[in-house]
Coordinates of C-alpha atoms and ligand atoms in Angstrom, one line a residue:
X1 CA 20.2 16.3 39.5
X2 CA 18.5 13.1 39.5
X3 CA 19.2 11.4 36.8
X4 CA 17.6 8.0 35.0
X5 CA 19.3 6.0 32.7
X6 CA 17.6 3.3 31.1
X7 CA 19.6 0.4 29.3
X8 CA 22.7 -0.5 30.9
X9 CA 24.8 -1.5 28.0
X10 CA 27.9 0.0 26.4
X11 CA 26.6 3.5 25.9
X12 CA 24.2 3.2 29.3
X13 CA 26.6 2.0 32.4
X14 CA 29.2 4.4 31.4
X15 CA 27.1 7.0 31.1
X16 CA 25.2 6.4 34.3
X17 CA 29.0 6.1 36.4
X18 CA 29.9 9.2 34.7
X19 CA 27.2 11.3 35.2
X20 CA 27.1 9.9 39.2
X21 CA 31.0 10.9 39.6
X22 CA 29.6 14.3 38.7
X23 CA 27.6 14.6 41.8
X24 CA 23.9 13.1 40.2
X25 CA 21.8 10.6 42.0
X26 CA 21.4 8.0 39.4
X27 CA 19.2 5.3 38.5
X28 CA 19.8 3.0 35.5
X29 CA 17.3 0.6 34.5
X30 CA 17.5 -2.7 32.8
X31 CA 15.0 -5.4 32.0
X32 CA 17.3 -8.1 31.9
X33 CA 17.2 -9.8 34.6
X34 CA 20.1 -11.8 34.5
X35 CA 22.4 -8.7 33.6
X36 CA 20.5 -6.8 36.8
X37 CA 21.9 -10.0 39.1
X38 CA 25.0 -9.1 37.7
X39 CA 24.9 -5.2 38.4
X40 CA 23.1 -5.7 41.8
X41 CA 26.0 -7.9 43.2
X42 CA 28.8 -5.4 42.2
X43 CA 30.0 -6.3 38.7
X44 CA 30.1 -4.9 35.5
X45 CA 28.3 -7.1 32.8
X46 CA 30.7 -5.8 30.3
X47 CA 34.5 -5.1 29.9
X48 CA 35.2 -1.9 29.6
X49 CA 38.3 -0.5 30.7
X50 CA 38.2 1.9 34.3
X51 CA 34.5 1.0 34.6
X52 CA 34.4 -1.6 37.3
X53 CA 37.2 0.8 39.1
X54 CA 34.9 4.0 38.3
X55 CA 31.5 2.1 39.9
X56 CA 33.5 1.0 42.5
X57 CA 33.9 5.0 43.5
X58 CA 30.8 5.9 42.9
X59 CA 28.2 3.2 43.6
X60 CA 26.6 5.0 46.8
X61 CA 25.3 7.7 44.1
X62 CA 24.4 4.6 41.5
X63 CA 21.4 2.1 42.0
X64 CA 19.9 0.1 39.5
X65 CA 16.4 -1.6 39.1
X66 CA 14.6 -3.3 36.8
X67 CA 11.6 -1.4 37.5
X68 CA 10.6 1.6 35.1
X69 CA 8.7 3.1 37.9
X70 CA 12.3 3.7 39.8
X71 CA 12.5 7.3 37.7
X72 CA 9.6 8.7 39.5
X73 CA 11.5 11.8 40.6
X74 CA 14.4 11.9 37.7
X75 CA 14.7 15.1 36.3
X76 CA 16.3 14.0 33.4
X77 CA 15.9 10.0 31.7
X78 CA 18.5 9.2 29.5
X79 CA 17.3 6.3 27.1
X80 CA 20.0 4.2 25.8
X81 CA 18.8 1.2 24.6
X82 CA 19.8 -1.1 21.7
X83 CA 18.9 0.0 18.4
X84 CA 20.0 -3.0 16.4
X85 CA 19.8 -3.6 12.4
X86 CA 17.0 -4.6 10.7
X87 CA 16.9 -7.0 8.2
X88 CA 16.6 -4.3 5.7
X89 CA 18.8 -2.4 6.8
X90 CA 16.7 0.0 8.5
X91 CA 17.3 0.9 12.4
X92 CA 14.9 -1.7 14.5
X93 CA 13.2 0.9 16.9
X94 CA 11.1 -1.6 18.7
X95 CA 13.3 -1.2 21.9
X96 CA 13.2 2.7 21.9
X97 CA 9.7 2.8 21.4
X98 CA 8.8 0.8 24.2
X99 CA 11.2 2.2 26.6
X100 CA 9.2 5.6 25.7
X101 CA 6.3 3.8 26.5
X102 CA 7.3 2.2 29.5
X103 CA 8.3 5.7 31.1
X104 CA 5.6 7.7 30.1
X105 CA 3.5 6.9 33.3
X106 CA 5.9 7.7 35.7
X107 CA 7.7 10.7 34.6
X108 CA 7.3 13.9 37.0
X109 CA 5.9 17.1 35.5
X110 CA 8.4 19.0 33.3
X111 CA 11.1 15.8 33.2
X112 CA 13.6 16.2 30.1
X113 CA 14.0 12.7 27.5
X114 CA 16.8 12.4 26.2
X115 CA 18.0 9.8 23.6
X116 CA 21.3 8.6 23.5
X117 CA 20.4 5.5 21.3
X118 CA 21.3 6.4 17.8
X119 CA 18.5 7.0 16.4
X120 CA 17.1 7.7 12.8
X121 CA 15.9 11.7 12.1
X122 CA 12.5 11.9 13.4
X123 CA 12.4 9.3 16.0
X124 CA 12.1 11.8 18.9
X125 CA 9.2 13.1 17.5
X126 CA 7.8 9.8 17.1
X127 CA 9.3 9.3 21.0
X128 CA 7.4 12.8 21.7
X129 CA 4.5 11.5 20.1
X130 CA 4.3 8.5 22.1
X131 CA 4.7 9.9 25.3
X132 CA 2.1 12.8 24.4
X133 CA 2.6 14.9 27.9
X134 CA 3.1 18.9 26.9
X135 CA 4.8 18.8 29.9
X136 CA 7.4 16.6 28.9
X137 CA 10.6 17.7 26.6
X138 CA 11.7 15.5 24.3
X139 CA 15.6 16.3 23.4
X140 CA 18.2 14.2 21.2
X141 CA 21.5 13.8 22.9
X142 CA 23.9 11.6 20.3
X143 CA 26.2 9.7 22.3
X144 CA 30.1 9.7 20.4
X145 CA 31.9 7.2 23.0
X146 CA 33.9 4.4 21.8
X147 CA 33.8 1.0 23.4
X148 CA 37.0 0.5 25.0
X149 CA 37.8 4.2 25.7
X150 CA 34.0 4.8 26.6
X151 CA 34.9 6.4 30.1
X152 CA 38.3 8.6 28.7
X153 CA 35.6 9.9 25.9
X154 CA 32.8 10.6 28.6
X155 CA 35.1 12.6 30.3
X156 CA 36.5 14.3 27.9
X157 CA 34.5 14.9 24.7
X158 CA 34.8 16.5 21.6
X159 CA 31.8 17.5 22.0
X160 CA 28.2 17.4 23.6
X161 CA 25.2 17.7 21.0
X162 CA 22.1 18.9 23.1
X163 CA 19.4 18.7 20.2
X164 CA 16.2 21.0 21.2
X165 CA 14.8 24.7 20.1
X166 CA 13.3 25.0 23.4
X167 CA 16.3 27.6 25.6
X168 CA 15.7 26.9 29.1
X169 CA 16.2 22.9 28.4
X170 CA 18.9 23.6 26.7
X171 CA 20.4 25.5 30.0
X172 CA 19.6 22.7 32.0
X173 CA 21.1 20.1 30.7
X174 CA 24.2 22.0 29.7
X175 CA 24.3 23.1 33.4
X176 CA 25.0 19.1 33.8
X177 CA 28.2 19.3 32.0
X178 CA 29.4 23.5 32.6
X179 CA 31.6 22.2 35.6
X180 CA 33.7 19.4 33.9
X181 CA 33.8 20.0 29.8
X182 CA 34.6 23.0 28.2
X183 CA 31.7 25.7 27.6
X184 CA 32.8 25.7 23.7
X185 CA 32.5 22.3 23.3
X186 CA 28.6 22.1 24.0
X187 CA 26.3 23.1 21.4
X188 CA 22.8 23.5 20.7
X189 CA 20.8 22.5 17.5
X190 CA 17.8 21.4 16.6
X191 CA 16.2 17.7 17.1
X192 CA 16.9 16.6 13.5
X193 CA 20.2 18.2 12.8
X194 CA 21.4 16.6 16.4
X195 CA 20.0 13.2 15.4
X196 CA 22.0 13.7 11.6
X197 CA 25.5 14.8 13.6
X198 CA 25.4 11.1 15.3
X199 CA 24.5 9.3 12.1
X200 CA 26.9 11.9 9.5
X201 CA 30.0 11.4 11.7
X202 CA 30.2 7.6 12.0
X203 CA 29.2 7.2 8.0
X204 CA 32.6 9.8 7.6
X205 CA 34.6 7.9 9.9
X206 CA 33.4 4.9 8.2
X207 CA 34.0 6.2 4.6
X208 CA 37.6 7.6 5.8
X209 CA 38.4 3.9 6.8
X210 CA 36.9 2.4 3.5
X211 CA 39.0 4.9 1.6
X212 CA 42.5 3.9 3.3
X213 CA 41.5 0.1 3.0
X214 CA 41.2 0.6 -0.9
X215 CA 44.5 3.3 -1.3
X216 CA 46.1 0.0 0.9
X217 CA 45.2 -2.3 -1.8
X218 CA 46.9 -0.2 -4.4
X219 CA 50.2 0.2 -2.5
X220 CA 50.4 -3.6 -2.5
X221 CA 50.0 -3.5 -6.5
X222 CA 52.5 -0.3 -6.9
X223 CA 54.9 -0.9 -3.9
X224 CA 54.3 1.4 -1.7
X225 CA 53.2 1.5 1.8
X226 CA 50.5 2.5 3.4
X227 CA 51.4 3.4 6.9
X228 CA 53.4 5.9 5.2
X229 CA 50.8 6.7 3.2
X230 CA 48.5 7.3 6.2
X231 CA 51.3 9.2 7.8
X232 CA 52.1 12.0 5.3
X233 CA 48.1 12.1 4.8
X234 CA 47.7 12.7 8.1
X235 CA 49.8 15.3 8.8
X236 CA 47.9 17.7 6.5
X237 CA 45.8 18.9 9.8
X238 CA 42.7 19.2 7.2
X239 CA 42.6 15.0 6.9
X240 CA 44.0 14.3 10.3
X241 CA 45.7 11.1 10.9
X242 CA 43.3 9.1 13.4
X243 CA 41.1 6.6 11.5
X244 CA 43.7 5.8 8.8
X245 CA 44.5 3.0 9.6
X246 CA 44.4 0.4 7.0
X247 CA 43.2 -3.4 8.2
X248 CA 40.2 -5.7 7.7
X249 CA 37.7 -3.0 7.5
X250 CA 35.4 -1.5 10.6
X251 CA 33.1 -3.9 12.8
X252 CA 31.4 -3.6 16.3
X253 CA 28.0 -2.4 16.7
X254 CA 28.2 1.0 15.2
X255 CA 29.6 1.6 12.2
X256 CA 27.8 -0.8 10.3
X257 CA 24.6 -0.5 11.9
X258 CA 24.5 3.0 11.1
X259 CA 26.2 3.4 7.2
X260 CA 23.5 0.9 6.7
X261 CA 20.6 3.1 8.4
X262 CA 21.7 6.3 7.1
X263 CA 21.7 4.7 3.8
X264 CA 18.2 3.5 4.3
X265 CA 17.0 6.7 5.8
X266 CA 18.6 8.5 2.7
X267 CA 16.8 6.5 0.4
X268 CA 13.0 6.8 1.8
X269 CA 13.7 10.5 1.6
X270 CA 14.5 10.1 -2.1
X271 CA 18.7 10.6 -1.5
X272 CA 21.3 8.7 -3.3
X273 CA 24.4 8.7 -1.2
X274 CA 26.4 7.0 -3.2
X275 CA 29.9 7.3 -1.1
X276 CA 27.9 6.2 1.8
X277 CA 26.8 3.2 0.0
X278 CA 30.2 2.2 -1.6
X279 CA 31.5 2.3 1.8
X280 CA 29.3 -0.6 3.1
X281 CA 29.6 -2.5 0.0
X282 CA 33.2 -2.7 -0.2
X283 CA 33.8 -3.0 4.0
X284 CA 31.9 -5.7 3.5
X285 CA 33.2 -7.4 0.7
X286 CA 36.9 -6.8 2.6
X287 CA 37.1 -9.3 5.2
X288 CA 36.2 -12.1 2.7
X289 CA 38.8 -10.9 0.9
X290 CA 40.9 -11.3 3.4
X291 CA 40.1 -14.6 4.7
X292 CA 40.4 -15.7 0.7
X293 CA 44.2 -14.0 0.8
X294 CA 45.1 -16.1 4.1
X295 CA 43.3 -19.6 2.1
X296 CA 45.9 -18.7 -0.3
X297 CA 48.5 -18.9 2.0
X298 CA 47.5 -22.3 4.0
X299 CA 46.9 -24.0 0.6
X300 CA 50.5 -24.4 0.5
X301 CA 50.9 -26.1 4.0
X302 CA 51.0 -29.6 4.8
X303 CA 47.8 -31.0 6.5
X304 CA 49.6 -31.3 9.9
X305 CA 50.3 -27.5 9.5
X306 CA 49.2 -25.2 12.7
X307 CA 47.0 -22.0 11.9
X308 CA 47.3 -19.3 14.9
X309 CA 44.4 -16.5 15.2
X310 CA 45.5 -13.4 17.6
X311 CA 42.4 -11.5 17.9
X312 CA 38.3 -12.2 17.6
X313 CA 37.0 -8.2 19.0
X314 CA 36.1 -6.1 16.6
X315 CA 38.9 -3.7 18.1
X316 CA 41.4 -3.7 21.2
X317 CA 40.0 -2.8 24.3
X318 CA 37.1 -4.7 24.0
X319 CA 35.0 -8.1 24.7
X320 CA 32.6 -7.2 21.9
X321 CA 32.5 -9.0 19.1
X322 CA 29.4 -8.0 17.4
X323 CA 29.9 -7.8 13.3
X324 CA 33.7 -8.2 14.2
X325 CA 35.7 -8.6 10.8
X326 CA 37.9 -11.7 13.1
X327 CA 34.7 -13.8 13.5
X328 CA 34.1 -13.7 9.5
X329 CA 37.4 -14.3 8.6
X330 CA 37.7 -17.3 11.1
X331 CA 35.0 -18.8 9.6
X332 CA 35.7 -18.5 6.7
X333 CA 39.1 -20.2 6.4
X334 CA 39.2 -23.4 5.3
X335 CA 41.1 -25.3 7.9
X336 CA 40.8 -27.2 11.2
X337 CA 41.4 -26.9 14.0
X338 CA 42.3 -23.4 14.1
X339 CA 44.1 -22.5 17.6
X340 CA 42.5 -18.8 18.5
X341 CA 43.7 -16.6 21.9
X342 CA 42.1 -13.2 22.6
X343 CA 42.6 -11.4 25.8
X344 CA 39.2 -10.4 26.3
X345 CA 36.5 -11.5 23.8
X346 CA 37.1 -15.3 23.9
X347 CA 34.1 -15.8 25.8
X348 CA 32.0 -13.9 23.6
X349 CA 33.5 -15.7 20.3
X350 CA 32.3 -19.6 22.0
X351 CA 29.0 -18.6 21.4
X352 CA 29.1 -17.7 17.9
X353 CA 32.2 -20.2 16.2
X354 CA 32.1 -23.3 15.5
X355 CA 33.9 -26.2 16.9
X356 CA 36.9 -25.7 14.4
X357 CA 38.5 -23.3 16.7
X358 CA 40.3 -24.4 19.5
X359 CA 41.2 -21.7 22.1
X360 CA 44.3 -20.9 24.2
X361 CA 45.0 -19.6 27.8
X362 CA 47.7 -17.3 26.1
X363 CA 49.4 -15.7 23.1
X364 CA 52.6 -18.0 23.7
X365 CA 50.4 -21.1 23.9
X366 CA 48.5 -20.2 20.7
X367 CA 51.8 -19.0 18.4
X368 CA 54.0 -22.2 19.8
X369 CA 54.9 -24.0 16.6
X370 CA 52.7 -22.2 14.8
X371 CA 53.4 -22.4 10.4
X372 CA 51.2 -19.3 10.0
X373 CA 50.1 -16.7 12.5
X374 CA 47.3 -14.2 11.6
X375 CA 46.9 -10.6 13.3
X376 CA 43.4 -9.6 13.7
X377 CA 42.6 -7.3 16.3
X378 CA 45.1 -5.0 17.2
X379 CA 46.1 -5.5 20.6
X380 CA 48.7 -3.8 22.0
X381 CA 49.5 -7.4 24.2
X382 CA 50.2 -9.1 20.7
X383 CA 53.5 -6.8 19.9
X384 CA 55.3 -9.5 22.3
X385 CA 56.0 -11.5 19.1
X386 CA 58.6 -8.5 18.5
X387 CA 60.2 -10.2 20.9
X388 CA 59.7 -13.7 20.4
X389 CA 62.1 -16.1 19.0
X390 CA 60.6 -18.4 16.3
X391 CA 62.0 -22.5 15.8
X392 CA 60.5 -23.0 12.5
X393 CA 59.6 -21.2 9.2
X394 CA 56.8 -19.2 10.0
X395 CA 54.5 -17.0 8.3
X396 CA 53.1 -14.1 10.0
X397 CA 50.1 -12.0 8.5
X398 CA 49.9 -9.0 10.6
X399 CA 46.4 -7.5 8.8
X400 CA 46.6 -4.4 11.3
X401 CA 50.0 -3.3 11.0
X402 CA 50.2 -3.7 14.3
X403 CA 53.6 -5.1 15.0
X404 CA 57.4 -3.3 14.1
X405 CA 58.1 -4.4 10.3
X406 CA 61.8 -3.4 11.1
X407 CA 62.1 -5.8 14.1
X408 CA 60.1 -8.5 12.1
X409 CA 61.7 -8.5 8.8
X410 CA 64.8 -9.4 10.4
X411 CA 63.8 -12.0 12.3
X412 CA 65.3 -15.3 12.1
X413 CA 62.8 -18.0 10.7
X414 CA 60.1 -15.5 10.1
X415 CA 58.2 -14.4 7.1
X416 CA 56.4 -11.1 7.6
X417 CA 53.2 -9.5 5.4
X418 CA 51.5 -6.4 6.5
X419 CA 48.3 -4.6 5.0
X420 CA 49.2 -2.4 2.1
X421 CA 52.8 -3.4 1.4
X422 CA 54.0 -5.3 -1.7
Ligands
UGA501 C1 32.2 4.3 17.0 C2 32.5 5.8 17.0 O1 34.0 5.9 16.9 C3 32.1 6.5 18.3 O2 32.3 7.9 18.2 C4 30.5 6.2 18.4 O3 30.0 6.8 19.6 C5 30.3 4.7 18.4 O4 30.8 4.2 17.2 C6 28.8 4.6 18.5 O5 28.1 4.9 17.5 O6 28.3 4.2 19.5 P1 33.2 2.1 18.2 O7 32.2 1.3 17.4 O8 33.4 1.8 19.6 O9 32.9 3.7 18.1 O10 34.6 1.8 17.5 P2 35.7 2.6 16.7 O11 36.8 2.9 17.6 O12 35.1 3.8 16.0 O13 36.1 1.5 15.6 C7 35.2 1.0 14.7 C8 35.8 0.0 13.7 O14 36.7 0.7 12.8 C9 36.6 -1.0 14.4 O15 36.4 -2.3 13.8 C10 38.1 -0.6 14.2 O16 39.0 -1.6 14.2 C11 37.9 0.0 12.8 N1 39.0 1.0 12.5 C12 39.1 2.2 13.2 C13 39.9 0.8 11.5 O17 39.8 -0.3 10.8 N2 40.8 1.7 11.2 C14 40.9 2.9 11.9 O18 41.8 3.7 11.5 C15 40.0 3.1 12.9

């Protein structure tokens, strides 16, 4: 197939690799120009992991262009643009929109849309409406990748939502995917009920991680713990035990983004979801908390003390660091300088701290003499402090249970709080 991908973010460029290592001549467009430089001399604007490697393999099937007219013979345009929050909460659909507009002209007779930006119910028939071609099908596709495991989920997906009534579409997309994901896994529904799958299933995942955050905070007032908590949850195969993990509360681009739009969307339709809404309200409300529980702690230090940040992503695996919970918390702690080491998203956090933080080349260089550390993001890279030996009395607040609390407890100099412990 040929195949046009437009927006060449973190849903778009995996996507468009993906789709080429299936065979597809693809073409993803970008009006960036700056991010097209990037793409055009070989490189991946972003860090995600296997991408650069995967492009690498498959770059004679993948071009990309800034011009829209570069899908003249697509049979299929994938739009992934950004579909940022408003400021009242609402999804801003001013990028989807134009994309659909900026198409229109050049799609072939009989072309399939499909959306891959999350997108409120009824926007592809507003996308339909803009194109206004009866040739032209207008199908919503939910993307469920995460950042830092975009590529393992393209490959290997729970599932693939193809959202139209009309059969022989259906067919053709599904034909896309017959030869690499299992047959069961692809389903059809209709536009609206594909568009409410993408939105219902982060606002769950979002609730589920809201709900361990606040059973966390009561295992520190009853003494009990809530990685065991999670555990024996977990293994009743009707809760399942991936996203219980306790911590700062969700971030990235996602999550909050859409609790906030499907709360919105919920609302104009004359819907109270409250569970949805108490979700958002106390995420957010969490990482203040926490950067009010580590001001606790440095208010007993000496003003020559030394405060150590591991982690500013949202998540591992990632340079994103859009709504992470690490940036808020940073910011908010009342000290200076703080000394701040992440192995990707550094870059990314320059643009948005202030000048309090001062950043290191490594996690050794940021812990050195350190009187309290603070775990953020849960990199796997930052379990080396299992290892370390520490010189001085040192406090380490590990807020994603990341690191062994067997190994740490017993550690010579070392002080060690977790999330949800007493
Ligand atoms: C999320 C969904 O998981 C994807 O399925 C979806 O495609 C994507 O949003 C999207 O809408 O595009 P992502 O934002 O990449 O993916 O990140 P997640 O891995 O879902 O993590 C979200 C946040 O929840 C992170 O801040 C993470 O640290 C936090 N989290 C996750 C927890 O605090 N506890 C957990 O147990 C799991």
């Amino acid at each position: 197939m040929k195949i046009a991908v437009i927006g060449s973010g973190y849903v778009g460029l995996p996507t468009a690799c993906g789709l080429a290592s299936f065979g597809n001549d693809v073409v993803c467009i970008d009006n960036n120009e700056e991010k097209l430089k990037i793409l055009n001399s070989g490189t991946m604007p972003l860090y995600e992991e296997g991408l650069q490697e995967l492009y690498e393999e498959v770059k004679d099937k993948l071009k990309f262009s800034g011009q829209t007219s570069d899908i003249n013979d697509a049979d299929l345009i994938i739009l992934a643009v950004g579909t940022p929050m408003a400021d009242d909460g609402s999804a801003n659909l001013q990028y989807i929109f134009q994309a659909a507009k900026d198409i229109t002209p050049h799609l072939k007779n009989d072309a399939i849309v499909a959306t891959k930006s999350t997108v409120p119910i009824g926007t592809n028939d507003e996308i339909e409406r803009i194109i206004n071609r009866s040739d032209i099908h207008v199908v919503s596709m939910p993307e469920f990748l995460r950042e830092g495991y975009a590529l393992h989920d393209f490959f290997n997906p729970d599932r693939i939502i193809i959202g139209t009534d009309n059969e022989n579409v259906y067919n053709r997309i599904r034909d896309i995917y017959i030869s690499h994901i299992p047959a069961e896994r692809i389903i059809q529904t209709n536009r609206h009920s594909a568009e409410l799958i993408k939105y219902a299933s982060n606002a769950f995942l979002a609730t589920k991680i809201q709900f361990i955050n606040e059973i966390s905070d009561l295992c520190e007032q009853i003494d009990a713990d809530v990685s065991d908590v999670s555990i024996g949850m977990g293994m009743d195969s009707r809760i399942g035990r991936k996203f219980l993990n306790a911590g700062i509360g969700y971030g990235g681009s996602c999550f909050p983004k859409d609790t906030n739009a499907l709360e919105y969307m919920a609302r104009q339709h004359g819907v109270k979801l409250g569970l949805v809404s108490s979700t958002i309200r106390g995420n957010h409300d969490r990482r203040f908390n926490i950067a009010s529980r580590i001001n606790d702690q440095i208010k007993n230090l000496d003003a020559s003390a030394k405060v150590a940040v591991l982690g500013l992503a949202f998540k591992n695996g990632t340079d994103d660091i859009r709504y992470s919970p690490a940036i808020d918390i940073i910011s908010n702690i009342n000290y200076k300088p703080i000394y701040a080491y992440d192995p990707k998203a550094m870059q990314n956090a320059k643009k948005v701290l202030s000048s309090n933080v001062t950043y290191t080349k490594s996690i050794q260089e940021c812990v050195k003499g350190a009187d309290i550390i603070v775990i953020l993001t849960e990199w796997p890279e930052f379990k080396e402090l299992e290892n370390a030996e520490f010189e001085k009395p040192t406090l380490i607040l590990d807020y994603r249970n990341l690191l062994d609390s067997g190994k740490m407890t017993i550690k010579k100099n070392v002080t060690y709080k977790r999330i949800g412990q007493k």
